[in-house]
mmCIF file of C-alpha atoms in Angstrom:
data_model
loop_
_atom_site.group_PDB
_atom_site.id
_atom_site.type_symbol
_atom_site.label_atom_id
_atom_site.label_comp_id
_atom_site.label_asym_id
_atom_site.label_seq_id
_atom_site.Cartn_x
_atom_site.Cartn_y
_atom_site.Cartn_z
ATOM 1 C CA UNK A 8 -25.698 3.748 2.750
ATOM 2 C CA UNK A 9 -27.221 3.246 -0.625
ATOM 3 C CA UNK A 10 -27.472 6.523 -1.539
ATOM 4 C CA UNK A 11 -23.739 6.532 -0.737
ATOM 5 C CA UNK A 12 -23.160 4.016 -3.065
ATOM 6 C CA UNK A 13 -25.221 5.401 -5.534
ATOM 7 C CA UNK A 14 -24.332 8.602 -5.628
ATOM 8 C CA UNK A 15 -20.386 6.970 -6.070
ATOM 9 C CA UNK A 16 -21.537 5.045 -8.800
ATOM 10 C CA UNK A 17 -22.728 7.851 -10.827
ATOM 11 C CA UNK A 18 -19.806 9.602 -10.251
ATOM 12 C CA UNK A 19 -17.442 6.798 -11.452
ATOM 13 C CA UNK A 20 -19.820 6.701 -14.459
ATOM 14 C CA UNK A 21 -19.268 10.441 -15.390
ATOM 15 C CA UNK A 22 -15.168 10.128 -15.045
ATOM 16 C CA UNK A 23 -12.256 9.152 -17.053
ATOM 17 C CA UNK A 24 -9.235 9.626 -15.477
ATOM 18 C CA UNK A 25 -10.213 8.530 -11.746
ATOM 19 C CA UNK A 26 -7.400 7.799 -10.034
ATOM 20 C CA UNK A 27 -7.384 5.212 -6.315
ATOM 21 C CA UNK A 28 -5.231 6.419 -3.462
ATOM 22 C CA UNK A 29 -5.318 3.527 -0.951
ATOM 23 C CA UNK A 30 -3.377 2.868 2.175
ATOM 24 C CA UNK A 31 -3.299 -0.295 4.584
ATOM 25 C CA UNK A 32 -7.163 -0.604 4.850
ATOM 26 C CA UNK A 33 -7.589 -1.689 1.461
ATOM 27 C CA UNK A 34 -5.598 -5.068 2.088
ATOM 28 C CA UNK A 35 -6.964 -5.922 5.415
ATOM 29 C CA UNK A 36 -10.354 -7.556 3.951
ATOM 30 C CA UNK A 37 -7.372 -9.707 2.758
ATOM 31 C CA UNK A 38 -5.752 -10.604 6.275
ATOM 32 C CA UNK A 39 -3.341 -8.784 6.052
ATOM 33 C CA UNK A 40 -3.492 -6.443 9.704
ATOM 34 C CA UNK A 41 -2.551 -2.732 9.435
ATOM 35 C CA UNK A 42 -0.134 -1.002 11.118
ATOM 36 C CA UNK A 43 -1.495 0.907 13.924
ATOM 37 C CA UNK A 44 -4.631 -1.080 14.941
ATOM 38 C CA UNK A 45 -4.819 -2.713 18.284
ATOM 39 C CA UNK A 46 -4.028 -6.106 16.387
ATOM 40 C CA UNK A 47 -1.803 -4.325 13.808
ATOM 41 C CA UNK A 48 1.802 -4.971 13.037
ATOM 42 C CA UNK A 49 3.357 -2.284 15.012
ATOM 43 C CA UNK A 50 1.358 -4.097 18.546
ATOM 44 C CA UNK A 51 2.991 -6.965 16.925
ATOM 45 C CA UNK A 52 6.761 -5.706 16.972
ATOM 46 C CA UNK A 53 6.430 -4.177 20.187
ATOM 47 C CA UNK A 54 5.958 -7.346 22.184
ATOM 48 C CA UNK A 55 9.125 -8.183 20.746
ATOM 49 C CA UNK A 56 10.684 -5.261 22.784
ATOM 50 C CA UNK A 57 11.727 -3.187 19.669
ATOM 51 C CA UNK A 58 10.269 0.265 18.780
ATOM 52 C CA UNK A 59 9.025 -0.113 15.166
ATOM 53 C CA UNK A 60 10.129 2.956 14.619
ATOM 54 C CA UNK A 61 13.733 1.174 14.883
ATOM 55 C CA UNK A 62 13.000 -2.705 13.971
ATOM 56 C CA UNK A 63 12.178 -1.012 10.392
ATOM 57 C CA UNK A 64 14.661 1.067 9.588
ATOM 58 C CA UNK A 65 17.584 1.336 7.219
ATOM 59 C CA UNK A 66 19.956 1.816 9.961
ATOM 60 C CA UNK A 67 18.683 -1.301 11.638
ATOM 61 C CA UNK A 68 18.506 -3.822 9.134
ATOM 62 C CA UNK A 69 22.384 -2.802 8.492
ATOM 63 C CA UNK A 70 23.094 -3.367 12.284
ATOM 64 C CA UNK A 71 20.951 -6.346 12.660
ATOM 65 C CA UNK A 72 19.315 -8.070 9.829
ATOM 66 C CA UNK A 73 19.208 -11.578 11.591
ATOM 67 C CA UNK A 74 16.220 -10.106 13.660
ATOM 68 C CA UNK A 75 14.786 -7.469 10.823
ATOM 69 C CA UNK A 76 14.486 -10.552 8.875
ATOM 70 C CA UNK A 77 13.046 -12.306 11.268
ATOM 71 C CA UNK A 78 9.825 -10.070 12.167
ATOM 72 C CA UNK A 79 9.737 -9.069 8.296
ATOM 73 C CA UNK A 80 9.200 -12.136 7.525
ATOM 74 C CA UNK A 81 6.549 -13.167 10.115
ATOM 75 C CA UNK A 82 4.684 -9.552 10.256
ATOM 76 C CA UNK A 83 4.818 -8.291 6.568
ATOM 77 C CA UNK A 84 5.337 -11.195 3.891
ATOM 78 C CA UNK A 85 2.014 -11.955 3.226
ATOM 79 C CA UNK A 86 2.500 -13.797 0.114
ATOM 80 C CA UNK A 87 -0.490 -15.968 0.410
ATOM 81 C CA UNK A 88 -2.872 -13.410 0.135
ATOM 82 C CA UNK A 89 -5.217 -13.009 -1.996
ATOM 83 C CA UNK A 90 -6.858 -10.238 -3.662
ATOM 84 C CA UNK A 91 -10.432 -8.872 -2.039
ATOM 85 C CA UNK A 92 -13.576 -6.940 -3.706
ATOM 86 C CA UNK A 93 -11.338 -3.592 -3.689
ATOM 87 C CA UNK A 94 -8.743 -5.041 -5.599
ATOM 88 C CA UNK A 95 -10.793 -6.638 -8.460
ATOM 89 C CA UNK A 96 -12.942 -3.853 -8.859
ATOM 90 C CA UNK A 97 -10.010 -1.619 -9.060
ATOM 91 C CA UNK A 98 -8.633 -3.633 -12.054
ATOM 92 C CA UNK A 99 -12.035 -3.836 -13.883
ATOM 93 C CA UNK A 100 -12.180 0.231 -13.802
ATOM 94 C CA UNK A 101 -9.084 0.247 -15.284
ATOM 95 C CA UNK A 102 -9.780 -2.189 -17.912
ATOM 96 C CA UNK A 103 -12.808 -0.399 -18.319
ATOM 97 C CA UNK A 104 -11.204 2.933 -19.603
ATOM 98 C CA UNK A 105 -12.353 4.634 -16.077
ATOM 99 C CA UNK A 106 -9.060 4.177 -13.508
ATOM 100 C CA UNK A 107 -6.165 5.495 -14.841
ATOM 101 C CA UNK A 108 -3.452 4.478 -11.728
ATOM 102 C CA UNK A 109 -3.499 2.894 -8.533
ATOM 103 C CA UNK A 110 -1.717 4.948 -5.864
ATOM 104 C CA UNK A 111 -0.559 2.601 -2.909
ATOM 105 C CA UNK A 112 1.170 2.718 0.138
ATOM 106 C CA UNK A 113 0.888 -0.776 0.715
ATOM 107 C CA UNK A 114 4.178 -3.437 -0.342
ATOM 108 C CA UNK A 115 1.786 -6.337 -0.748
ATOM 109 C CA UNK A 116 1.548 -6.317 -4.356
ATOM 110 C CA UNK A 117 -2.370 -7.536 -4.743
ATOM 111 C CA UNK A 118 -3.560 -4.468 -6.835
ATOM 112 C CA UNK A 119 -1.566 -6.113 -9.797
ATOM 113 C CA UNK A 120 -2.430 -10.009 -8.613
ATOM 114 C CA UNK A 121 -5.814 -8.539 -8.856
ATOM 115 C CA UNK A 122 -4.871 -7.656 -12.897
ATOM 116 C CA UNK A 123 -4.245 -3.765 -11.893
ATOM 117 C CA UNK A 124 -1.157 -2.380 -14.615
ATOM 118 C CA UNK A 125 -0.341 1.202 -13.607
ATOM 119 C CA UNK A 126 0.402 1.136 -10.283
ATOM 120 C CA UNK A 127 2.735 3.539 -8.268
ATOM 121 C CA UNK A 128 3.778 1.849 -5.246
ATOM 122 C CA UNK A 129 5.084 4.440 -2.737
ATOM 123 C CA UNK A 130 6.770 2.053 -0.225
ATOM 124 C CA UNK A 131 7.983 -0.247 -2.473
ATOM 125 C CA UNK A 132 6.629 -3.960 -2.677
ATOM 126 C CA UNK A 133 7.983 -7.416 -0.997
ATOM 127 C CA UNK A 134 7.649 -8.795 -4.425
ATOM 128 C CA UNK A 135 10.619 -6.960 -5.095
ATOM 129 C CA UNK A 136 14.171 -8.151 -3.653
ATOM 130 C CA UNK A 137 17.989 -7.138 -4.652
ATOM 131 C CA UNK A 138 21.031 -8.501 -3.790
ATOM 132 C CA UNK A 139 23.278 -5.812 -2.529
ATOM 133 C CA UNK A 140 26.152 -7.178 -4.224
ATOM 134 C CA UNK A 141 25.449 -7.928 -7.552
ATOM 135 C CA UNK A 142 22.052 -6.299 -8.072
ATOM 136 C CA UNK A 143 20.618 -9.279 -9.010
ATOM 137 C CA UNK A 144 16.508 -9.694 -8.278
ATOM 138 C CA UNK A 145 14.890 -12.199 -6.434
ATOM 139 C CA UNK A 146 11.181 -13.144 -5.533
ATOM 140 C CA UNK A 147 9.607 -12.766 -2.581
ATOM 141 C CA UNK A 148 9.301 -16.675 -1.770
ATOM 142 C CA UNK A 149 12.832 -16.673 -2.489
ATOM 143 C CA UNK A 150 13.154 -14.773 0.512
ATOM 144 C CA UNK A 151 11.196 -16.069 2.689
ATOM 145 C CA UNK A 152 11.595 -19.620 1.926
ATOM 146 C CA UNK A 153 15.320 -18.816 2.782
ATOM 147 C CA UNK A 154 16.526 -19.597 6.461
ATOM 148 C CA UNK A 155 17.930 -16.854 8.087
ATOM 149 C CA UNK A 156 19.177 -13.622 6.060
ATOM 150 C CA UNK A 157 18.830 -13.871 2.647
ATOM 151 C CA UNK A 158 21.888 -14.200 0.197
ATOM 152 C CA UNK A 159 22.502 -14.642 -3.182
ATOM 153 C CA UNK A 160 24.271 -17.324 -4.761
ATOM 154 C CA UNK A 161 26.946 -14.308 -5.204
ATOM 155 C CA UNK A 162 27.488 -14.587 -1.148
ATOM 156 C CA UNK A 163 26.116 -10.563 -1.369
ATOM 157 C CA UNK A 164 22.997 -10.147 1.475
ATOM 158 C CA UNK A 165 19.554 -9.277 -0.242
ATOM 159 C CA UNK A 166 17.233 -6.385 0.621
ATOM 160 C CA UNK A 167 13.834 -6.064 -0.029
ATOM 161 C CA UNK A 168 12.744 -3.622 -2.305
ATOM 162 C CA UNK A 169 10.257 -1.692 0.761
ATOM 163 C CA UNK A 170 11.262 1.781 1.681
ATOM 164 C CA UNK A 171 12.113 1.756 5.809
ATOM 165 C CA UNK A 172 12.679 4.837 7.941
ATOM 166 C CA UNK A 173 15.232 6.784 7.358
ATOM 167 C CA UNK A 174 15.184 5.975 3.409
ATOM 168 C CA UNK A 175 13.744 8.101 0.979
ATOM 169 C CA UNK A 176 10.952 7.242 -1.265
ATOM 170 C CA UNK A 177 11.498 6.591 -4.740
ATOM 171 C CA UNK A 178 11.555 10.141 -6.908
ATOM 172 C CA UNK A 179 10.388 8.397 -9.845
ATOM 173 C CA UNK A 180 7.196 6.717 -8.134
ATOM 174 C CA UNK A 181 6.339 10.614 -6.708
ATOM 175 C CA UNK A 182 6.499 12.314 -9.900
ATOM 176 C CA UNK A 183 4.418 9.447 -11.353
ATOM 177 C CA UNK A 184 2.211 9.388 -8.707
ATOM 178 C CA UNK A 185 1.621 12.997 -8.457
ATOM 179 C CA UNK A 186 1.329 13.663 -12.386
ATOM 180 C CA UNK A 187 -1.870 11.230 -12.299
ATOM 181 C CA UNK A 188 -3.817 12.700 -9.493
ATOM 182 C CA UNK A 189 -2.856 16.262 -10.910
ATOM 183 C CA UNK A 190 -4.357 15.038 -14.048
ATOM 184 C CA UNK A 191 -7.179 12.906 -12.683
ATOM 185 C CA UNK A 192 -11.197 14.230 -12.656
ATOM 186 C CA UNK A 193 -11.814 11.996 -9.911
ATOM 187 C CA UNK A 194 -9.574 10.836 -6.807
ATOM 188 C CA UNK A 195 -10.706 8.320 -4.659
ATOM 189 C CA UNK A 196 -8.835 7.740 -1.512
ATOM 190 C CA UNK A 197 -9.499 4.288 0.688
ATOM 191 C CA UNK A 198 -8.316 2.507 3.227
ATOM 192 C CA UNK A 199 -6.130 5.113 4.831
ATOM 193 C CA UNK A 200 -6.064 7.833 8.110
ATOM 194 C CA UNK A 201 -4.081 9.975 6.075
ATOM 195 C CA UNK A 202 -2.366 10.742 8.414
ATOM 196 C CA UNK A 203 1.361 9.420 7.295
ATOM 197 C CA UNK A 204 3.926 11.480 5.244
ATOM 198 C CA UNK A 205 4.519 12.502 2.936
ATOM 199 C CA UNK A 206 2.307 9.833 1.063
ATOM 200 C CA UNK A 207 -0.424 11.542 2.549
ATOM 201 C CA UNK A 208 0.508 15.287 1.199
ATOM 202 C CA UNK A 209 -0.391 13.732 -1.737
ATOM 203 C CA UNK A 210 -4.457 14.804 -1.498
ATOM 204 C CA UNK A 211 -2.987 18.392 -2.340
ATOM 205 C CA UNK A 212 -1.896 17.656 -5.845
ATOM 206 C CA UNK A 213 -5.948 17.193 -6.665
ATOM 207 C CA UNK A 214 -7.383 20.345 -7.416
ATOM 208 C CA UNK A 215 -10.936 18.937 -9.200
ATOM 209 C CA UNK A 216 -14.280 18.876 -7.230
ATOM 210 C CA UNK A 217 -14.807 14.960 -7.611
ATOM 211 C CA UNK A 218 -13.066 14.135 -3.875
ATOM 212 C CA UNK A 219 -14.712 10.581 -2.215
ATOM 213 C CA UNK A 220 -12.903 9.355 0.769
ATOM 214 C CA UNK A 221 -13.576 5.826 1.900
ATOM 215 C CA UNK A 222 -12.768 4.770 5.351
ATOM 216 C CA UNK A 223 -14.173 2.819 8.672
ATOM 217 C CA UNK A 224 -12.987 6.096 10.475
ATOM 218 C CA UNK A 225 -12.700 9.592 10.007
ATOM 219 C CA UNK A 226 -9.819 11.263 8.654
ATOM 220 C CA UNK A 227 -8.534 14.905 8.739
ATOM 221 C CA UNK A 228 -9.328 15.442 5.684
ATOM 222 C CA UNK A 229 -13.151 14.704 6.043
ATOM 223 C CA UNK A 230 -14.224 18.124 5.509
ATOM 224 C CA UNK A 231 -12.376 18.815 1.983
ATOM 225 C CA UNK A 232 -14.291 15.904 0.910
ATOM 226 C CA UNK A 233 -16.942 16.066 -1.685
ATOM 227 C CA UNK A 234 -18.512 12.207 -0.745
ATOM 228 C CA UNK A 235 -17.520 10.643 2.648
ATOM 229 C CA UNK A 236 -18.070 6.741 3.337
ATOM 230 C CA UNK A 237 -17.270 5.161 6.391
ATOM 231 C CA UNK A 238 -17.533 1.527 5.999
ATOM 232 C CA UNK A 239 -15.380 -1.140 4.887
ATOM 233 C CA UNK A 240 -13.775 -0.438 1.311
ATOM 234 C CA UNK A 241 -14.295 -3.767 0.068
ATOM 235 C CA UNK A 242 -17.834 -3.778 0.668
ATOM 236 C CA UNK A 243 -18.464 -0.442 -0.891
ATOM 237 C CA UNK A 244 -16.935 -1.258 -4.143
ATOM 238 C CA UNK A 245 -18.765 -4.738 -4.489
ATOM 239 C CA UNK A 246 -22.022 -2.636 -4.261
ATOM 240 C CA UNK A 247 -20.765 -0.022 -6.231
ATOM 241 C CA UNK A 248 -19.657 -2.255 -9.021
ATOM 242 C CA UNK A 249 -23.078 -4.449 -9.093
ATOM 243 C CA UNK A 250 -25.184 -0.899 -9.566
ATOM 244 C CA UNK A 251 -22.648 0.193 -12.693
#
């Protein structure tokens, strides 16, 4: 393992324009559970006798959002979180002229509690809430705090800003997204099977040799890989950033 480490370290060293893909396993050294884990949040929905597939998706929340609000609320606002050792370090690359973006699937929003700037969120963030009326924002305590459905003062129902099934993501947040890692001499992807698109089809944007994937399991993508770590990303960058 430490030659792992070290060998990441000197490679975050060399680079400039590193860029962090991360996925679900980057927050859950925060408590927040991951989606398709024994104890994850789709296990979760299903004892509730909804695919979640269906509980989460745009057509759905239109048909029922007394119970989408419901589960959303119990299973994916985890605003007490707090940031973990991936987080923080992530921020102090960036302030140290090393990271230029955070990539994330995840709707959490701790990369930027943790003090990251440029962030692309691909799914969108619970921080984020609209009313569908009058466009006006809202927090995400705002929301939850807020028996029932949501609505604004306007009598308009809010939706949070998270991309479901059956929506699209945002085009802006791609390009974004996708310019960076085109650009980057480094990508570092954590906390993610890589196996969900199209988030995933992102890996093929990199063309440089400077590919580290950081996971507690293998991924498909093992073998394109120029460093593989399997162990918990948290832990790896809290060793990583005590040998720079």
């Amino acid at each position: 393992m430490d030659s792992y480490i070290s060998k990441l370290a000197e490679l975050i060293s060399a680079g400039s324009r590193i860029v962090f893909f991360g996925g679900a396993g980057v927050s859950t050294e925060s408590g927040i559970p991951d989606f398709r884990s024994e104890d994850g949040v789709f296990s979760a929905i299903r004892k509730y006798g909804y695919p979640p597939e269906e509980l989460l998706s745009h057509s759905f929340f239109a048909r029922k959002p007394d119970i989408f609000y419901r589960y959303y609320k119990e299973l994916l606002m985890s605003t007490d979180a707090k940031p973990n050792d991936a987080h923080i370090a992530l921020a102090q690359l960036e302030q140290m002229g090393k990271l230029s973006a955070v990539v994330t699937q995840n709707i959490d929003g701790l990369h930027q509690k943790a003090g990251s700037k440029n962030v692309f969120e691909l799914h969108g963030s619970i921080h984020r809430n609209y009313c569908m009326k009058c466009h006006r924002f809202f927090d995400a305590e705002y929301v939850k705090n807020h028996s029932g459905i949501p609505y604004c003062p306007c009598g308009g129902m809010i939706k949070p800003d998270v991309v479901l099934y059956e929506e699209a993501l945002d085009p802006d947040v791609m390009r974004g997204a996708a310019k960076h890692i085109q650009n980057a001499d480094m990508l570092i992807i954590g906390g993610t099977s890589l196996q969900v698109y199209p988030a995933a089809g992102f890996i093929d944007c990199y063309s440089g040799n400077k590919l580290v994937l950081i996971n507690k399991s293998r991924t498909p993508y093992d073998g394109r890989a120029d460093l593989v770590i399997n162990a918990p990303i948290g832990q790896v960058f809290r060793q990583v950033m005590e040998s720079l």
